[in-house]
Short mmCIF file of C-alpha atoms in Angstrom, two decimals:
data_model
loop_
_atom_site.label_atom_id
_atom_site.label_comp_id
_atom_site.label_asym_id
_atom_site.label_seq_id
_atom_site.Cartn_x
_atom_site.Cartn_y
_atom_site.Cartn_z
CA MET A 1 0.00 0.00 0.00
CA ALA A 2 2.83 2.37 0.86
CA TYR A 3 4.40 1.84 -2.56
CA VAL A 4 1.09 2.71 -4.23
CA LEU A 5 0.81 5.94 -2.24
CA ILE A 6 4.41 6.85 -3.03
CA ALA A 7 3.84 6.18 -6.73
CA LEU A 8 0.63 8.24 -6.68
CA ALA A 9 2.35 11.11 -4.88
CA ALA A 10 5.20 11.00 -7.38
CA ALA A 11 2.75 11.10 -10.29
CA VAL A 12 0.91 14.09 -8.82
CA LEU A 13 4.21 15.86 -8.14
CA ALA A 14 5.36 15.23 -11.70
CA LEU A 15 2.04 16.48 -13.04
CA PHE A 16 2.51 19.82 -11.33
CA ALA A 17 6.29 20.03 -11.38
CA TYR A 18 6.86 19.30 -15.06
CA PRO A 19 4.98 22.38 -16.37
CA VAL A 20 7.01 24.57 -14.01
CA PHE A 21 10.24 22.92 -15.15
CA GLU A 22 9.20 23.32 -18.80
CA TYR A 23 8.33 26.99 -18.24
CA TYR A 24 11.71 27.86 -16.72
CA LEU A 25 13.65 25.71 -19.18
CA ASP A 26 12.00 27.80 -21.91
CA ALA A 27 13.47 25.77 -24.77
CA LYS A 28 11.38 27.68 -27.34
CA ASN A 29 11.94 31.18 -25.92
CA LEU A 30 8.24 31.74 -25.21
CA ARG A 31 8.67 33.15 -21.68
CA ARG A 32 9.30 36.57 -23.24
CA PHE A 33 5.58 36.77 -24.10
CA PRO A 34 3.12 37.76 -21.36
CA ALA A 35 0.44 35.30 -20.35
CA PRO A 36 -2.81 35.61 -18.38
CA SER A 37 -2.99 33.80 -15.05
CA VAL A 38 -1.49 30.29 -15.33
CA ALA A 39 -1.79 30.02 -19.12
CA ALA A 40 1.99 29.80 -19.60
CA PHE A 41 2.17 26.75 -17.30
CA THR A 42 -0.89 24.70 -18.20
CA ASP A 43 -3.59 24.17 -20.81
CA LEU A 44 -6.20 24.36 -18.05
CA TRP A 45 -6.57 28.15 -18.41
CA ALA A 46 -7.67 27.79 -22.04
CA LEU A 47 -9.67 24.60 -21.47
CA ARG A 48 -11.66 26.29 -18.72
CA TYR A 49 -12.94 28.89 -21.18
CA HIS A 50 -13.51 26.32 -23.91
CA TRP A 51 -15.67 24.37 -21.48
CA THR A 52 -17.79 27.46 -20.76
CA ASN A 53 -18.01 28.44 -24.47
CA SER A 54 -16.38 31.81 -23.81
CA ARG A 55 -12.83 31.48 -25.12
CA TYR A 56 -13.17 34.53 -27.41
CA LYS A 57 -13.93 36.74 -24.40
CA ALA A 58 -10.99 35.45 -22.37
CA VAL A 59 -8.59 35.93 -25.30
CA HIS A 60 -9.96 39.44 -25.92
CA GLU A 61 -9.44 40.39 -22.27
CA ALA A 62 -5.94 38.89 -22.28
CA HIS A 63 -4.91 40.96 -25.29
CA ALA A 64 -6.56 44.10 -23.89
CA ALA A 65 -4.53 43.73 -20.70
CA LEU A 66 -1.25 42.35 -22.05
CA GLY A 67 -0.81 43.59 -25.61
CA PRO A 68 -0.84 42.27 -29.19
CA VAL A 69 1.25 39.12 -28.55
CA VAL A 70 0.04 36.85 -25.74
CA ARG A 71 0.88 33.31 -24.68
CA ILE A 72 -2.51 31.68 -24.13
CA GLN A 73 -1.25 28.12 -23.60
CA PRO A 74 2.21 26.74 -22.79
CA ASN A 75 2.83 26.10 -26.49
CA HIS A 76 0.39 28.58 -28.08
CA VAL A 77 0.99 32.25 -28.91
CA SER A 78 -1.87 34.51 -30.03
CA PHE A 79 -1.32 37.62 -32.20
CA THR A 80 -3.64 40.58 -32.77
CA ASP A 81 -1.12 42.55 -34.83
CA PRO A 82 -2.80 42.80 -38.28
CA ARG A 83 0.41 41.61 -39.98
CA ALA A 84 -0.16 38.20 -38.42
CA LEU A 85 -3.03 37.47 -40.80
CA LYS A 86 -0.73 37.02 -43.80
CA ASP A 87 2.25 35.78 -41.79
CA ILE A 88 0.24 32.87 -40.37
CA TYR A 89 -2.50 32.12 -42.91
CA GLY A 90 -1.41 33.70 -46.19
CA HIS A 91 -0.43 32.02 -49.44
CA GLY A 92 3.19 30.97 -49.34
CA SER A 93 3.27 30.58 -45.57
CA SER A 94 5.00 27.40 -44.39
CA ILE A 95 2.88 27.37 -41.24
CA MET A 96 0.54 24.36 -41.19
CA LYS A 97 -2.64 23.34 -39.43
CA SER A 98 -1.90 22.33 -35.85
CA GLU A 99 -2.46 19.13 -33.89
CA TYR A 100 -5.87 20.55 -32.93
CA TYR A 101 -7.22 19.16 -36.20
CA ASP A 102 -5.70 15.73 -35.59
CA ASN A 103 -7.30 15.71 -32.14
CA VAL A 104 -10.79 16.31 -33.56
CA ALA A 105 -10.46 14.02 -36.59
CA GLY A 106 -11.91 10.53 -36.63
CA ASP A 107 -10.41 7.50 -38.35
CA TYR A 108 -10.29 9.54 -41.58
CA HIS A 109 -9.46 13.20 -42.03
CA ASP A 110 -11.74 15.45 -44.07
CA VAL A 111 -10.88 18.41 -46.29
CA ALA A 112 -11.10 20.79 -43.31
CA ASN A 113 -9.02 18.89 -40.75
CA ALA A 114 -6.39 17.26 -42.96
CA THR A 115 -3.03 18.45 -41.63
CA ASP A 116 -0.84 16.78 -44.23
CA ARG A 117 -0.32 19.20 -47.13
CA ALA A 118 -0.38 16.51 -49.84
CA GLU A 119 -3.52 14.90 -48.43
CA HIS A 120 -5.25 18.26 -48.20
CA SER A 121 -4.31 19.14 -51.79
CA ARG A 122 -5.76 15.84 -53.00
CA LYS A 123 -8.99 16.41 -51.12
CA ARG A 124 -9.29 20.03 -52.18
CA ARG A 125 -8.87 19.09 -55.86
CA ILE A 126 -11.84 16.76 -55.51
CA MET A 127 -14.07 19.26 -53.70
CA SER A 128 -13.10 22.62 -55.23
CA HIS A 129 -15.17 22.08 -58.39
CA VAL A 130 -18.19 21.05 -56.32
CA PHE A 131 -18.08 24.29 -54.32
CA SER A 132 -17.26 26.69 -57.14
CA GLN A 133 -19.79 29.48 -57.59
CA LYS A 134 -20.48 28.38 -61.16
CA GLN A 135 -21.30 24.82 -60.06
CA ILE A 136 -23.47 25.90 -57.13
CA LEU A 137 -25.50 28.23 -59.34
CA THR A 138 -26.37 25.25 -61.56
CA MET A 139 -28.14 23.94 -58.43
CA GLU A 140 -29.77 27.24 -57.48
CA GLN A 141 -33.27 25.82 -57.89
CA VAL A 142 -32.49 23.31 -55.13
CA ILE A 143 -31.80 26.24 -52.79
CA ASN A 144 -34.93 28.00 -54.07
CA ASN A 145 -37.07 24.98 -53.17
CA ILE A 146 -35.79 25.05 -49.59
CA LEU A 147 -36.27 28.83 -49.46
CA VAL A 148 -39.94 28.35 -50.40
CA ASN A 149 -40.26 25.91 -47.49
CA LEU A 150 -38.72 28.49 -45.14
CA VAL A 151 -41.19 31.16 -46.26
CA GLU A 152 -44.12 28.77 -45.82
CA ALA A 153 -42.92 27.86 -42.32
CA LEU A 154 -42.55 31.52 -41.33
CA ASP A 155 -45.88 32.49 -42.93
CA ASN A 156 -47.55 29.85 -40.76
CA ARG A 157 -46.09 31.43 -37.64
CA LEU A 158 -46.82 35.12 -38.20
CA SER A 159 -47.38 37.13 -34.99
CA GLN A 160 -46.03 34.24 -32.92
CA ASP A 161 -42.94 34.41 -30.74
CA ILE A 162 -40.37 32.30 -32.62
CA ASP A 163 -36.65 31.73 -32.30
CA ILE A 164 -35.54 32.77 -35.79
CA ARG A 165 -32.13 31.21 -35.20
CA TYR A 166 -33.74 27.77 -34.93
CA TRP A 167 -35.58 28.22 -38.24
CA PHE A 168 -32.42 29.38 -39.97
CA ASN A 169 -30.75 26.23 -38.58
CA LEU A 170 -33.51 24.11 -40.14
CA PHE A 171 -33.11 25.94 -43.45
CA THR A 172 -29.37 25.36 -43.66
CA PHE A 173 -29.63 21.69 -42.68
CA ASP A 174 -32.36 21.19 -45.30
CA ALA A 175 -30.34 23.03 -47.94
CA ILE A 176 -27.03 21.24 -47.42
CA SER A 177 -28.68 17.81 -47.17
CA SER A 178 -30.51 18.39 -50.44
CA LEU A 179 -27.39 19.71 -52.18
CA ALA A 180 -25.12 16.99 -50.80
CA PHE A 181 -27.38 13.93 -50.68
CA THR A 182 -30.27 14.83 -53.05
CA GLN A 183 -32.82 14.04 -50.33
CA SER A 184 -33.45 16.85 -47.85
CA PHE A 185 -33.97 16.32 -44.13
CA ASP A 186 -37.25 18.19 -44.72
CA PHE A 187 -37.07 19.81 -41.29
CA LEU A 188 -38.85 23.00 -42.38
CA ARG A 189 -41.95 21.16 -43.53
CA GLN A 190 -42.07 18.85 -40.52
CA GLY A 191 -41.47 21.80 -38.18
CA ASP A 192 -38.64 20.33 -36.10
CA ASP A 193 -35.15 18.85 -36.35
CA LEU A 194 -35.95 15.19 -35.66
CA THR A 195 -34.12 12.78 -37.96
CA LEU A 196 -32.58 9.30 -37.84
CA GLY A 197 -29.14 8.05 -36.95
CA GLN A 198 -27.77 4.69 -38.05
CA ARG A 199 -25.75 2.32 -35.88
CA GLU A 200 -22.96 0.11 -37.20
CA ASN A 201 -25.38 -2.85 -37.24
CA GLY A 202 -27.75 -0.96 -39.54
CA SER A 203 -30.47 -0.24 -36.98
CA THR A 204 -31.76 3.33 -36.71
CA TYR A 205 -32.84 5.58 -33.86
CA PRO A 206 -34.22 9.15 -33.54
CA VAL A 207 -31.87 12.13 -33.15
CA LYS A 208 -32.63 15.83 -32.61
CA ILE A 209 -29.83 17.19 -34.70
CA VAL A 210 -29.46 20.89 -33.76
CA LYS A 211 -28.65 20.38 -30.06
CA THR A 212 -26.78 17.16 -30.85
CA PHE A 213 -24.56 18.98 -33.31
CA HIS A 214 -23.87 21.91 -30.98
CA ASP A 215 -23.01 19.57 -28.09
CA ALA A 216 -20.74 17.52 -30.36
CA VAL A 217 -18.87 20.60 -31.58
CA SER A 218 -18.41 21.93 -28.03
CA TYR A 219 -16.93 18.62 -26.94
CA ALA A 220 -14.73 18.21 -30.01
CA SER A 221 -13.36 21.75 -29.73
CA PHE A 222 -12.62 21.24 -26.04
CA MET A 223 -10.66 18.06 -26.85
CA GLY A 224 -8.95 19.68 -29.80
CA HIS A 225 -7.30 22.43 -27.78
CA ALA A 226 -5.74 20.00 -25.30
CA ARG A 227 -2.35 18.47 -25.96
CA PRO A 228 -2.60 15.10 -27.74
CA GLY A 229 -2.03 12.95 -24.64
CA LEU A 230 -4.57 14.89 -22.59
CA SER A 231 -6.99 14.96 -25.53
CA ALA A 232 -6.84 11.17 -25.84
CA PHE A 233 -7.41 10.81 -22.09
CA ILE A 234 -10.42 13.14 -22.18
CA ARG A 235 -11.91 11.18 -25.08
CA ARG A 236 -11.47 7.83 -23.30
CA PHE A 237 -12.78 9.16 -19.99
CA PHE A 238 -15.92 10.73 -21.45
CA THR A 239 -16.61 7.60 -23.47
CA PHE A 240 -16.10 5.39 -20.40
CA VAL A 241 -18.60 7.35 -18.29
CA GLN A 242 -20.99 7.55 -21.29
CA SER A 243 -21.24 11.31 -21.05
CA SER A 244 -23.80 13.27 -23.05
CA SER A 245 -20.89 14.94 -24.86
CA SER A 246 -19.43 11.70 -26.19
CA ARG A 247 -22.93 10.50 -27.09
CA ALA A 248 -23.45 13.69 -29.09
CA ILE A 249 -20.35 12.88 -31.17
CA GLU A 250 -21.68 9.37 -31.77
CA ASP A 251 -25.19 10.61 -32.60
CA PHE A 252 -24.02 13.21 -35.12
CA GLY A 253 -21.81 10.59 -36.75
CA ALA A 254 -24.78 8.25 -36.86
CA VAL A 255 -26.88 10.86 -38.68
CA CYS A 256 -24.08 11.35 -41.22
CA MET A 257 -23.90 7.59 -41.71
CA TYR A 258 -27.66 7.34 -42.19
CA LYS A 259 -27.84 10.14 -44.77
CA THR A 260 -24.76 8.93 -46.66
CA ASN A 261 -25.82 5.29 -46.79
CA GLN A 262 -29.38 6.27 -47.74
CA ARG A 263 -28.05 8.31 -50.65
CA LEU A 264 -25.59 5.62 -51.81
CA ARG A 265 -28.35 3.01 -51.63
CA ASN A 266 -30.98 5.08 -53.47
CA GLY A 267 -28.70 6.76 -56.01
CA THR A 268 -29.62 10.10 -57.57
CA ASP A 269 -31.10 11.41 -60.79
CA ARG A 270 -29.13 14.67 -60.54
CA GLY A 271 -25.60 15.66 -59.69
CA ASP A 272 -25.21 16.29 -55.97
CA PHE A 273 -22.11 16.90 -53.89
CA LEU A 274 -21.76 13.23 -53.03
CA SER A 275 -21.61 12.32 -56.72
CA LYS A 276 -18.10 13.75 -56.89
CA LEU A 277 -16.99 11.51 -54.03
CA GLU A 278 -18.33 8.44 -55.85
CA GLU A 279 -16.01 9.03 -58.79
CA ILE A 280 -12.57 7.44 -58.95
CA PRO A 281 -10.18 10.38 -58.49
CA LYS A 282 -7.88 11.24 -61.37
CA GLY A 283 -4.61 9.35 -61.08
CA GLN A 284 -6.05 6.70 -58.76
CA SER A 285 -7.27 3.18 -59.54
CA GLU A 286 -9.61 2.81 -56.57
CA PRO A 287 -12.61 4.84 -55.39
CA ILE A 288 -12.43 6.86 -52.20
CA PRO A 289 -12.78 4.56 -49.14
CA HIS A 290 -16.23 4.53 -47.55
CA GLY A 291 -14.82 5.86 -44.28
CA GLU A 292 -13.38 8.86 -46.07
CA VAL A 293 -16.71 9.46 -47.83
CA LEU A 294 -18.40 9.48 -44.41
CA ALA A 295 -15.81 11.97 -43.11
CA GLU A 296 -16.41 14.33 -46.05
CA ALA A 297 -20.18 13.95 -45.64
CA ALA A 298 -19.84 14.93 -41.98
CA ILE A 299 -17.91 18.11 -42.75
CA MET A 300 -20.48 19.03 -45.42
CA LEU A 301 -23.29 18.78 -42.85
CA ASN A 302 -21.15 20.54 -40.26
CA ALA A 303 -19.67 23.47 -42.17
CA GLY A 304 -22.55 23.64 -44.65
CA SER A 305 -25.13 24.34 -41.97
CA ASP A 306 -23.83 25.95 -38.80
CA THR A 307 -21.76 28.90 -39.99
CA THR A 308 -24.44 30.02 -42.45
CA ALA A 309 -27.21 29.72 -39.86
CA SER A 310 -25.13 31.84 -37.48
CA ALA A 311 -24.47 34.47 -40.15
CA LEU A 312 -28.16 34.58 -41.12
CA THR A 313 -29.21 35.09 -37.49
CA ASN A 314 -26.57 37.74 -36.85
CA THR A 315 -27.48 39.70 -40.00
CA PHE A 316 -31.22 39.53 -39.37
CA TRP A 317 -30.77 40.67 -35.76
CA LEU A 318 -28.40 43.50 -36.70
CA LEU A 319 -30.81 44.81 -39.33
CA ALA A 320 -33.68 44.66 -36.82
CA LYS A 321 -31.53 46.62 -34.35
CA HIS A 322 -30.59 49.23 -36.99
CA PRO A 323 -33.81 50.43 -38.66
CA GLU A 324 -32.04 53.02 -40.82
CA ALA A 325 -29.88 50.34 -42.42
CA LEU A 326 -32.96 48.14 -42.86
CA LYS A 327 -34.87 51.00 -44.49
CA LYS A 328 -32.01 51.72 -46.88
CA LEU A 329 -31.69 48.05 -47.81
CA ARG A 330 -35.41 47.72 -48.49
CA ALA A 331 -35.41 50.80 -50.69
CA GLU A 332 -32.71 49.19 -52.82
CA LEU A 333 -34.39 45.77 -52.92
CA ASP A 334 -37.75 47.30 -53.86
CA LEU A 335 -36.20 48.35 -57.15
CA ILE A 336 -35.40 44.76 -58.14
CA MET A 337 -37.89 42.57 -56.20
CA ASP A 338 -41.67 42.63 -56.09
CA GLU A 339 -43.40 41.72 -52.85
CA SER A 340 -44.32 38.19 -53.97
CA ASN A 341 -40.81 37.17 -55.00
CA ILE A 342 -39.66 34.35 -52.73
CA GLN A 343 -37.22 32.80 -55.21
CA PRO A 344 -34.93 35.69 -56.17
CA HIS A 345 -32.12 34.80 -58.56
CA PHE A 346 -28.65 35.33 -57.15
CA ASP A 347 -27.52 37.10 -60.32
CA MET A 348 -30.36 39.61 -59.90
CA LEU A 349 -29.41 40.27 -56.27
CA MET A 350 -25.86 41.06 -57.32
CA ALA A 351 -27.35 44.38 -58.48
CA SER A 352 -27.87 45.31 -54.80
CA PRO A 353 -24.55 46.63 -53.48
CA TYR A 354 -26.09 47.68 -50.17
CA LEU A 355 -27.27 44.12 -49.57
CA ARG A 356 -23.70 42.91 -49.98
CA ALA A 357 -22.49 45.69 -47.67
CA CYS A 358 -25.00 44.61 -44.99
CA LEU A 359 -23.78 41.03 -45.24
CA ASP A 360 -20.09 41.96 -45.24
CA GLU A 361 -20.54 44.25 -42.24
CA SER A 362 -22.36 41.51 -40.32
CA LEU A 363 -19.54 39.07 -41.10
CA ARG A 364 -17.02 41.68 -39.94
CA LEU A 365 -18.74 42.52 -36.67
CA ARG A 366 -20.00 39.04 -35.76
CA PRO A 367 -17.97 36.48 -37.73
CA PRO A 368 -19.32 32.92 -37.50
CA VAL A 369 -15.80 31.78 -36.58
CA ALA A 370 -14.17 34.22 -34.16
CA ILE A 371 -11.23 32.26 -32.78
CA GLY A 372 -7.69 32.32 -34.01
CA LEU A 373 -7.55 29.20 -36.17
CA PRO A 374 -4.62 27.22 -34.71
CA ARG A 375 -1.57 26.66 -36.88
CA VAL A 376 1.86 25.18 -36.09
CA THR A 377 5.23 26.59 -37.10
CA PRO A 378 7.57 24.38 -39.19
CA LYS A 379 10.57 22.73 -37.54
CA GLU A 380 12.87 25.55 -38.68
CA GLY A 381 10.59 28.15 -37.09
CA SER A 382 8.89 31.21 -38.61
CA GLU A 383 8.94 34.98 -38.36
CA ILE A 384 5.58 36.44 -37.32
CA CYS A 385 5.13 40.18 -36.91
CA GLY A 386 8.89 40.59 -36.54
CA TYR A 387 9.26 37.87 -33.87
CA TYR A 388 11.13 34.66 -34.54
CA ILE A 389 8.91 31.82 -33.30
CA ALA A 390 10.61 28.46 -32.80
CA GLY A 391 9.48 25.32 -34.58
CA ASN A 392 6.46 23.29 -33.48
CA VAL A 393 4.75 26.19 -31.69
CA THR A 394 1.01 26.73 -32.12
CA VAL A 395 0.19 30.24 -33.32
CA SER A 396 -3.06 32.01 -34.15
CA ALA A 397 -4.61 35.39 -34.92
CA PRO A 398 -8.18 35.75 -33.58
CA ILE A 399 -10.53 36.73 -36.39
CA LEU A 400 -12.85 38.75 -34.15
CA GLU A 401 -9.97 40.84 -32.79
CA LEU A 402 -8.59 41.63 -36.26
CA GLN A 403 -11.99 42.54 -37.68
CA ARG A 404 -12.70 44.90 -34.78
CA HIS A 405 -9.18 46.33 -34.66
CA PRO A 406 -9.35 50.05 -33.73
CA GLY A 407 -6.21 50.73 -35.74
CA LEU A 408 -7.89 49.46 -38.91
CA PHE A 409 -11.48 50.67 -38.71
CA ARG A 410 -13.40 53.66 -37.41
CA ASN A 411 -15.91 52.80 -34.68
CA PRO A 412 -15.01 49.11 -35.05
CA ASP A 413 -17.67 47.86 -32.62
CA SER A 414 -20.51 49.57 -34.53
CA TYR A 415 -22.67 48.08 -37.29
CA ASP A 416 -22.21 50.43 -40.22
CA PRO A 417 -22.77 49.01 -43.74
CA ASP A 418 -21.95 52.43 -45.19
CA ARG A 419 -18.29 51.95 -44.25
CA TRP A 420 -18.08 49.58 -47.24
CA PHE A 421 -18.58 52.59 -49.54
CA ASP A 422 -15.92 54.71 -47.80
CA GLU A 423 -12.86 54.85 -50.06
CA GLN A 424 -10.61 55.52 -47.06
CA GLN A 425 -11.73 52.42 -45.16
CA LEU A 426 -12.14 50.12 -48.14
CA PRO A 427 -8.48 48.98 -48.48
CA ASN A 428 -8.37 47.76 -44.87
CA LEU A 429 -11.82 46.19 -45.16
CA ARG A 430 -10.78 44.21 -48.21
CA GLU A 431 -7.47 43.12 -46.70
CA TYR A 432 -8.36 42.36 -43.10
CA VAL A 433 -12.02 41.35 -43.06
CA GLN A 434 -11.56 37.67 -43.82
CA PRO A 435 -14.34 35.70 -42.10
CA PHE A 436 -13.60 32.70 -44.33
CA SER A 437 -9.83 32.99 -43.66
CA ILE A 438 -7.22 33.33 -46.42
CA GLY A 439 -4.62 31.25 -48.18
CA GLY A 440 -4.68 27.63 -49.23
CA ARG A 441 -6.72 26.60 -46.18
CA ALA A 442 -9.47 29.19 -46.59
CA CYS A 443 -13.05 27.92 -46.27
CA ILE A 444 -13.95 25.95 -49.37
CA GLY A 445 -17.68 26.57 -48.80
CA ARG A 446 -17.63 30.38 -48.90
CA ASN A 447 -19.43 30.54 -52.28
CA LEU A 448 -22.31 28.43 -51.02
CA ALA A 449 -22.51 30.46 -47.81
CA MET A 450 -22.65 33.81 -49.65
CA ILE A 451 -25.27 32.58 -52.12
CA GLU A 452 -27.52 31.33 -49.31
CA LEU A 453 -26.97 34.44 -47.20
CA THR A 454 -27.78 36.73 -50.12
CA LYS A 455 -30.95 34.91 -51.14
CA VAL A 456 -32.37 34.35 -47.65
CA ILE A 457 -31.73 37.84 -46.24
CA ALA A 458 -33.13 39.49 -49.37
CA THR A 459 -36.27 37.34 -49.16
CA VAL A 460 -37.05 37.75 -45.46
CA VAL A 461 -36.28 41.49 -45.47
CA ASN A 462 -38.48 41.97 -48.52
CA ARG A 463 -41.38 39.94 -47.13
CA TYR A 464 -41.54 40.54 -43.38
CA ASP A 465 -41.57 43.25 -40.77
CA VAL A 466 -39.80 42.13 -37.61
CA GLU A 467 -40.28 42.96 -33.95
CA LEU A 468 -37.59 41.81 -31.54
CA ALA A 469 -39.12 40.14 -28.48
CA SER A 470 -36.52 41.89 -26.30
CA PRO A 471 -35.36 45.02 -28.18
CA ASP A 472 -32.85 46.07 -25.51
CA ARG A 473 -31.24 42.64 -25.23
CA GLU A 474 -27.91 42.02 -26.90
CA LEU A 475 -27.71 38.82 -28.90
CA PRO A 476 -25.27 36.66 -26.91
CA PHE A 477 -22.34 34.72 -28.32
CA VAL A 478 -21.98 31.02 -27.53
CA GLU A 479 -18.57 29.93 -28.76
CA ARG A 480 -18.31 26.24 -29.46
CA PHE A 481 -15.91 26.11 -32.39
CA ASN A 482 -18.09 28.46 -34.37
CA MET A 483 -19.32 31.65 -32.76
CA ASN A 484 -23.01 30.80 -32.50
CA PRO A 485 -25.59 33.42 -31.60
CA GLY A 486 -27.92 32.54 -28.76
CA ASP A 487 -31.70 32.36 -29.06
CA CYS A 488 -33.12 35.21 -31.14
CA HIS A 489 -36.83 35.56 -30.39
CA VAL A 490 -38.86 37.68 -32.81
CA ARG A 491 -42.41 38.24 -34.04
CA LEU A 492 -42.89 38.51 -37.78
CA SER A 493 -45.69 40.12 -39.78
CA ARG A 494 -46.22 40.55 -43.49
CA ARG A 495 -44.60 43.73 -44.67
CA ILE A 496 -46.85 46.38 -46.17
CA ARG A 497 -44.95 48.49 -48.68
CA THR A 498 -45.45 52.23 -48.35
#
């Protein structure tokens, strides 16, 4: 018994002593950077805020107190100097995606979490054509059909208190499932988010996908930001105790399996996103493994739904909070849309520059992804904002901080679509407002997101008057991986043109 206690005491001592030893050894010269609280010694500072979905706030406060370069984990340095955007994420940078993406990946990587450059290039070649604007516009009627379902659902709930965020979630899940798998979830017509998941043995069970997805992303992001050994321990522990978080991961994966297998079994009479994954890639003799197809299907449902739903909610709420901007947008839309138009063509809406300004300003002020996307320096190290950073150090530049940088924009915390017509501000807006990131790892789905945002916002603004249930309430942020808005309760009525 004594030996067990001695061994346990030694393990606990090592657990606490090693971070202190590592800090003072400072093999990577990171002690020169200030750190909040115990962040330089342990990942627990960052993991605490991941667990409470408030990492963006903690990082913001750390930079406000300590300056533009802050050590937020023992091996992670965060930069808010605008130069960091290109230094870390730009074309030609040798800085790669970090171990975060390996921590959240399953048995197969997808196009978003592949850390190997060659693997990512192979995947991106397959998917880039699918997500090109030209290709998506050949499927515009698919989006129109889902938009009609959204309008019908909202028309049936006029004058009722509804959470518009939830209905935008249903729209984006319906849209991406129809585009990717031919068959939509049909959530808007059924009025809820109940679908089926499939177990390995082929049996199915009911899943409410919106909360399941959000819980799964919270858990995955929490694991991702831990060091690999700790991440693996967290995964095993939560699985062992059958936590709701680990079940959410399993349930979302089961929904992806159900939709993918349903589509592969039924086939399709039109080209959908999955069709590209069924082809044998150029230069290969074998089709893509089924596990890899499932991984790509999961990222389509993930990225193809959540970020757009967040952006739709943010934009709708911001316009409701800023009646002058809403009035100006409607005046412009009235010139190109009649009041019965619920299937506006994207090409027609391109003639509305103020609509694009409203969307761009929303994405600047409330980006769907606010964190600094984690990257890792190459073994030879990198220069970032004039600092030499040693090899194998995680670095990031928080999107929200850059897009609200007071040195780049006037009144950066204000919603002002007119700034996008200001020739003095425009160069910085174009260079530093990058909600989809930049470089070779920029979001591959940005064209789909902008098409859906443009069509949906134009339609709901043209058709409805909106009353916020709590006009003085700020729309909260809930940061999982994406920066999700909280509940957004509104009452809609049919707009009467004056």
